[in-house]
GROMACS .gro file of C-alpha atoms in nm:
model
  263
    1UNK     CA    1   3.787   1.760  -5.353
    2UNK     CA    2   3.605   1.943  -5.070
    3UNK     CA    3   3.564   1.755  -4.743
    4UNK     CA    4   3.207   1.705  -4.607
    5UNK     CA    5   3.122   1.949  -4.319
    6UNK     CA    6   2.990   1.810  -4.000
    7UNK     CA    7   2.641   1.909  -3.884
    8UNK     CA    8   2.778   2.146  -3.618
    9UNK     CA    9   3.014   2.301  -3.876
   10UNK     CA   10   2.728   2.358  -4.116
   11UNK     CA   11   2.512   2.514  -3.856
   12UNK     CA   12   2.795   2.744  -3.747
   13UNK     CA   13   2.851   2.843  -4.109
   14UNK     CA   14   2.490   2.926  -4.168
   15UNK     CA   15   2.450   3.108  -3.836
   16UNK     CA   16   2.737   3.348  -3.894
   17UNK     CA   17   2.564   3.564  -4.151
   18UNK     CA   18   2.241   3.557  -3.940
   19UNK     CA   19   2.431   3.679  -3.629
   20UNK     CA   20   2.597   3.955  -3.837
   21UNK     CA   21   2.262   4.063  -3.970
   22UNK     CA   22   2.103   4.082  -3.618
   23UNK     CA   23   2.406   4.273  -3.488
   24UNK     CA   24   2.378   4.521  -3.780
   25UNK     CA   25   2.003   4.562  -3.728
   26UNK     CA   26   2.067   4.622  -3.361
   27UNK     CA   27   2.288   4.917  -3.442
   28UNK     CA   28   2.103   5.050  -3.745
   29UNK     CA   29   1.837   5.331  -3.696
   30UNK     CA   30   1.478   5.211  -3.746
   31UNK     CA   31   1.166   5.416  -3.856
   32UNK     CA   32   1.020   5.425  -3.512
   33UNK     CA   33   0.974   5.670  -3.222
   34UNK     CA   34   0.971   5.561  -2.861
   35UNK     CA   35   0.712   5.750  -2.650
   36UNK     CA   36   0.654   5.781  -2.272
   37UNK     CA   37   0.411   5.972  -2.056
   38UNK     CA   38   0.457   6.349  -2.087
   39UNK     CA   39   0.354   6.657  -1.905
   40UNK     CA   40   0.000   6.741  -1.792
   41UNK     CA   41  -0.139   7.088  -1.745
   42UNK     CA   42  -0.446   7.213  -1.555
   43UNK     CA   43  -0.632   7.424  -1.811
   44UNK     CA   44  -0.825   7.599  -1.523
   45UNK     CA   45  -0.496   7.724  -1.382
   46UNK     CA   46  -0.170   7.867  -1.497
   47UNK     CA   47   0.107   7.724  -1.720
   48UNK     CA   48   0.453   7.877  -1.686
   49UNK     CA   49   0.314   8.176  -1.506
   50UNK     CA   50   0.035   8.263  -1.744
   51UNK     CA   51  -0.341   8.160  -1.724
   52UNK     CA   52  -0.419   7.891  -1.976
   53UNK     CA   53  -0.776   8.033  -2.037
   54UNK     CA   54  -0.844   8.403  -2.033
   55UNK     CA   55  -1.200   8.519  -2.097
   56UNK     CA   56  -1.323   8.880  -2.157
   57UNK     CA   57  -1.665   9.011  -2.237
   58UNK     CA   58  -1.848   8.795  -1.981
   59UNK     CA   59  -1.818   8.726  -1.606
   60UNK     CA   60  -1.628   8.415  -1.509
   61UNK     CA   61  -1.646   8.186  -1.209
   62UNK     CA   62  -1.389   8.091  -0.938
   63UNK     CA   63  -1.328   7.723  -1.002
   64UNK     CA   64  -1.209   7.440  -0.777
   65UNK     CA   65  -1.055   7.111  -0.878
   66UNK     CA   66  -0.849   7.061  -1.201
   67UNK     CA   67  -0.904   6.983  -1.561
   68UNK     CA   68  -0.568   6.838  -1.679
   69UNK     CA   69  -0.477   6.796  -2.043
   70UNK     CA   70  -0.230   6.520  -2.109
   71UNK     CA   71   0.057   6.460  -2.341
   72UNK     CA   72   0.315   6.212  -2.445
   73UNK     CA   73   0.686   6.267  -2.506
   74UNK     CA   74   0.837   6.097  -2.808
   75UNK     CA   75   1.189   6.067  -2.948
   76UNK     CA   76   1.250   6.344  -3.201
   77UNK     CA   77   1.198   6.300  -3.576
   78UNK     CA   78   1.571   6.284  -3.632
   79UNK     CA   79   1.651   6.061  -3.332
   80UNK     CA   80   1.816   5.721  -3.406
   81UNK     CA   81   1.604   5.441  -3.260
   82UNK     CA   82   1.776   5.105  -3.267
   83UNK     CA   83   1.636   4.751  -3.255
   84UNK     CA   84   1.738   4.737  -2.891
   85UNK     CA   85   1.533   5.046  -2.817
   86UNK     CA   86   1.236   4.888  -2.995
   87UNK     CA   87   1.259   4.561  -2.822
   88UNK     CA   88   1.294   4.731  -2.481
   89UNK     CA   89   0.995   4.951  -2.550
   90UNK     CA   90   0.779   4.655  -2.644
   91UNK     CA   91   0.844   4.495  -2.296
   92UNK     CA   92   0.780   4.805  -2.091
   93UNK     CA   93   0.439   4.945  -1.979
   94UNK     CA   94   0.570   5.295  -1.937
   95UNK     CA   95   0.690   5.318  -2.307
   96UNK     CA   96   0.536   5.263  -2.645
   97UNK     CA   97   0.693   5.196  -2.982
   98UNK     CA   98   0.513   5.379  -3.254
   99UNK     CA   99   0.583   5.415  -3.629
  100UNK     CA  100   0.760   5.743  -3.672
  101UNK     CA  101   0.512   5.849  -3.944
  102UNK     CA  102   0.225   5.816  -3.692
  103UNK     CA  103   0.398   6.072  -3.459
  104UNK     CA  104   0.545   6.308  -3.717
  105UNK     CA  105   0.446   6.396  -4.069
  106UNK     CA  106   0.679   6.213  -4.309
  107UNK     CA  107   0.925   6.400  -4.528
  108UNK     CA  108   0.933   6.713  -4.324
  109UNK     CA  109   1.210   6.886  -4.139
  110UNK     CA  110   1.200   6.943  -3.757
  111UNK     CA  111   1.117   7.312  -3.819
  112UNK     CA  112   0.827   7.223  -4.050
  113UNK     CA  113   0.698   6.963  -3.804
  114UNK     CA  114   0.702   7.221  -3.521
  115UNK     CA  115   0.522   7.473  -3.742
  116UNK     CA  116   0.265   7.203  -3.830
  117UNK     CA  117   0.200   7.117  -3.462
  118UNK     CA  118   0.161   7.486  -3.378
  119UNK     CA  119  -0.098   7.527  -3.654
  120UNK     CA  120  -0.278   7.218  -3.536
  121UNK     CA  121  -0.287   7.353  -3.178
  122UNK     CA  122  -0.426   7.690  -3.305
  123UNK     CA  123  -0.701   7.527  -3.506
  124UNK     CA  124  -0.784   7.307  -3.205
  125UNK     CA  125  -0.803   7.611  -2.975
  126UNK     CA  126  -1.040   7.796  -3.216
  127UNK     CA  127  -1.261   7.482  -3.256
  128UNK     CA  128  -1.259   7.435  -2.866
  129UNK     CA  129  -1.377   7.792  -2.818
  130UNK     CA  130  -1.655   7.771  -3.074
  131UNK     CA  131  -1.771   7.433  -2.939
  132UNK     CA  132  -1.789   7.564  -2.585
  133UNK     CA  133  -1.971   7.886  -2.681
  134UNK     CA  134  -2.210   7.695  -2.898
  135UNK     CA  135  -2.283   7.445  -2.619
  136UNK     CA  136  -2.366   7.732  -2.388
  137UNK     CA  137  -2.571   7.906  -2.652
  138UNK     CA  138  -2.346   8.211  -2.627
  139UNK     CA  139  -2.174   8.212  -2.962
  140UNK     CA  140  -2.324   8.556  -3.043
  141UNK     CA  141  -2.248   8.725  -2.705
  142UNK     CA  142  -1.917   8.880  -2.816
  143UNK     CA  143  -1.721   8.671  -2.570
  144UNK     CA  144  -1.337   8.664  -2.634
  145UNK     CA  145  -1.144   8.365  -2.524
  146UNK     CA  146  -0.760   8.341  -2.526
  147UNK     CA  147  -0.601   7.999  -2.479
  148UNK     CA  148  -0.223   7.977  -2.402
  149UNK     CA  149  -0.026   7.665  -2.343
  150UNK     CA  150   0.342   7.685  -2.375
  151UNK     CA  151   0.555   7.415  -2.548
  152UNK     CA  152   0.264   7.199  -2.650
  153UNK     CA  153   0.146   7.137  -3.009
  154UNK     CA  154  -0.119   6.932  -3.186
  155UNK     CA  155  -0.504   6.904  -3.145
  156UNK     CA  156  -0.535   6.661  -2.858
  157UNK     CA  157  -0.614   6.917  -2.585
  158UNK     CA  158  -0.939   7.035  -2.762
  159UNK     CA  159  -1.175   6.856  -2.531
  160UNK     CA  160  -1.018   6.981  -2.221
  161UNK     CA  161  -0.998   7.342  -2.348
  162UNK     CA  162  -1.375   7.331  -2.416
  163UNK     CA  163  -1.448   7.192  -2.069
  164UNK     CA  164  -1.229   7.455  -1.910
  165UNK     CA  165  -1.423   7.735  -2.095
  166UNK     CA  166  -1.757   7.577  -1.996
  167UNK     CA  167  -1.648   7.550  -1.632
  168UNK     CA  168  -1.526   7.905  -1.609
  169UNK     CA  169  -1.841   8.050  -1.770
  170UNK     CA  170  -2.114   7.825  -1.634
  171UNK     CA  171  -1.975   7.543  -1.423
  172UNK     CA  172  -2.220   7.260  -1.385
  173UNK     CA  173  -2.512   7.492  -1.473
  174UNK     CA  174  -2.633   7.495  -1.116
  175UNK     CA  175  -2.361   7.690  -0.934
  176UNK     CA  176  -2.116   7.400  -0.884
  177UNK     CA  177  -1.796   7.300  -1.056
  178UNK     CA  178  -1.773   7.054  -1.344
  179UNK     CA  179  -1.494   6.879  -1.155
  180UNK     CA  180  -1.668   6.843  -0.832
  181UNK     CA  181  -1.337   6.950  -0.674
  182UNK     CA  182  -1.167   6.649  -0.828
  183UNK     CA  183  -0.865   6.627  -1.048
  184UNK     CA  184  -1.007   6.520  -1.381
  185UNK     CA  185  -0.777   6.452  -1.674
  186UNK     CA  186  -0.841   6.352  -2.032
  187UNK     CA  187  -0.770   6.385  -2.397
  188UNK     CA  188  -0.943   6.415  -2.733
  189UNK     CA  189  -0.974   6.643  -3.032
  190UNK     CA  190  -1.277   6.847  -3.075
  191UNK     CA  191  -1.474   6.990  -3.370
  192UNK     CA  192  -1.665   7.315  -3.365
  193UNK     CA  193  -1.994   7.117  -3.338
  194UNK     CA  194  -1.866   6.946  -3.018
  195UNK     CA  195  -1.769   6.609  -3.167
  196UNK     CA  196  -1.480   6.447  -2.985
  197UNK     CA  197  -1.220   6.249  -3.184
  198UNK     CA  198  -0.949   5.995  -3.107
  199UNK     CA  199  -0.592   6.105  -3.050
  200UNK     CA  200  -0.353   5.800  -2.992
  201UNK     CA  201  -0.121   5.737  -2.707
  202UNK     CA  202  -0.394   5.712  -2.446
  203UNK     CA  203  -0.228   5.438  -2.252
  204UNK     CA  204   0.066   5.656  -2.176
  205UNK     CA  205  -0.155   5.956  -2.112
  206UNK     CA  206  -0.356   5.770  -1.844
  207UNK     CA  207  -0.021   5.704  -1.666
  208UNK     CA  208   0.070   6.073  -1.690
  209UNK     CA  209  -0.275   6.164  -1.548
  210UNK     CA  210  -0.257   5.927  -1.255
  211UNK     CA  211   0.108   6.033  -1.177
  212UNK     CA  212  -0.021   6.400  -1.153
  213UNK     CA  213  -0.310   6.322  -0.920
  214UNK     CA  214  -0.610   6.249  -1.149
  215UNK     CA  215  -0.887   6.010  -1.030
  216UNK     CA  216  -1.096   6.053  -1.347
  217UNK     CA  217  -0.991   6.026  -1.709
  218UNK     CA  218  -1.208   6.132  -2.011
  219UNK     CA  219  -1.124   5.918  -2.307
  220UNK     CA  220  -1.264   5.925  -2.664
  221UNK     CA  221  -1.495   5.618  -2.677
  222UNK     CA  222  -1.312   5.463  -2.973
  223UNK     CA  223  -0.998   5.437  -2.765
  224UNK     CA  224  -1.147   5.267  -2.456
  225UNK     CA  225  -0.983   4.930  -2.526
  226UNK     CA  226  -0.640   5.089  -2.549
  227UNK     CA  227  -0.693   5.297  -2.236
  228UNK     CA  228  -0.809   4.985  -2.034
  229UNK     CA  229  -0.512   4.779  -2.142
  230UNK     CA  230  -0.261   4.954  -1.911
  231UNK     CA  231  -0.506   5.145  -1.680
  232UNK     CA  232  -0.332   5.271  -1.360
  233UNK     CA  233  -0.500   5.174  -1.030
  234UNK     CA  234  -0.723   5.433  -0.899
  235UNK     CA  235  -0.806   5.596  -1.235
  236UNK     CA  236  -1.171   5.584  -1.354
  237UNK     CA  237  -1.228   5.591  -1.727
  238UNK     CA  238  -1.524   5.782  -1.872
  239UNK     CA  239  -1.583   5.738  -2.247
  240UNK     CA  240  -1.694   6.048  -2.439
  241UNK     CA  241  -1.805   6.125  -2.798
  242UNK     CA  242  -1.928   6.481  -2.767
  243UNK     CA  243  -1.869   6.785  -2.548
  244UNK     CA  244  -2.235   6.763  -2.431
  245UNK     CA  245  -2.182   6.404  -2.325
  246UNK     CA  246  -1.859   6.490  -2.140
  247UNK     CA  247  -2.032   6.765  -1.943
  248UNK     CA  248  -2.333   6.549  -1.867
  249UNK     CA  249  -2.106   6.263  -1.737
  250UNK     CA  250  -1.916   6.508  -1.510
  251UNK     CA  251  -2.237   6.655  -1.373
  252UNK     CA  252  -2.375   6.311  -1.304
  253UNK     CA  253  -2.047   6.212  -1.135
  254UNK     CA  254  -2.055   6.524  -0.918
  255UNK     CA  255  -2.421   6.504  -0.827
  256UNK     CA  256  -2.453   6.132  -0.793
  257UNK     CA  257  -2.767   6.147  -1.005
  258UNK     CA  258  -2.794   5.988  -1.341
  259UNK     CA  259  -2.568   5.731  -1.496
  260UNK     CA  260  -2.196   5.775  -1.567
  261UNK     CA  261  -2.086   5.576  -1.874
  262UNK     CA  262  -1.781   5.343  -1.841
  263UNK     CA  263  -1.547   5.178  -2.083
   0.00000   0.00000   0.00000
């Protein structure tokens, strides 16, 4: 006949499998990526010794200020992320825990992912060029634009590429710079018609922007709430939905005339 267990003995017996499960989960890899603020690059300047934007077939302007595209850095598609990493990331403002499938296409090898990101960047560059030339009404002028940014993939620099092309060709349209001499950063995809799209990771990108000296950040309007949640001190958010709207906001900010939208 089995003896009756005391309450404390019963609790200990029930807790043992739970402790073992938590310990196992703490060591097992999970389908997440941990991201943090990444590099930024001034599209009006050089990246790794080469101009980011090269234009031929039309005169270009000398620009001042900076237009910095922003990135995040995430653990690789084959990296093991443990429960401890996830918990730590949740409680830190300089990291974000993201489903791995939201960062990398599922079911693809690292080489395939790299190729995919490269293709996304190329498509983004083509759309950015077309959007800028359409905005300036110079799509038929035979202007050639080459965009080069080493070690960066994906479409999220599209808006900043377009703004850089506009600034180099036309500035604010009245002889001044789009930046007004400031360091302006931002993110957003862009379509050939100038529509700006959301990108993800904006909370980390604002941190990267402020770290690298930006005082203004252009954010896709749909991501205003996320950007405001962990906004670094001294960084002003300007929501955008189109290239035209982004240019108008920067011109208004520079001139002090007209309204500048806010999140």
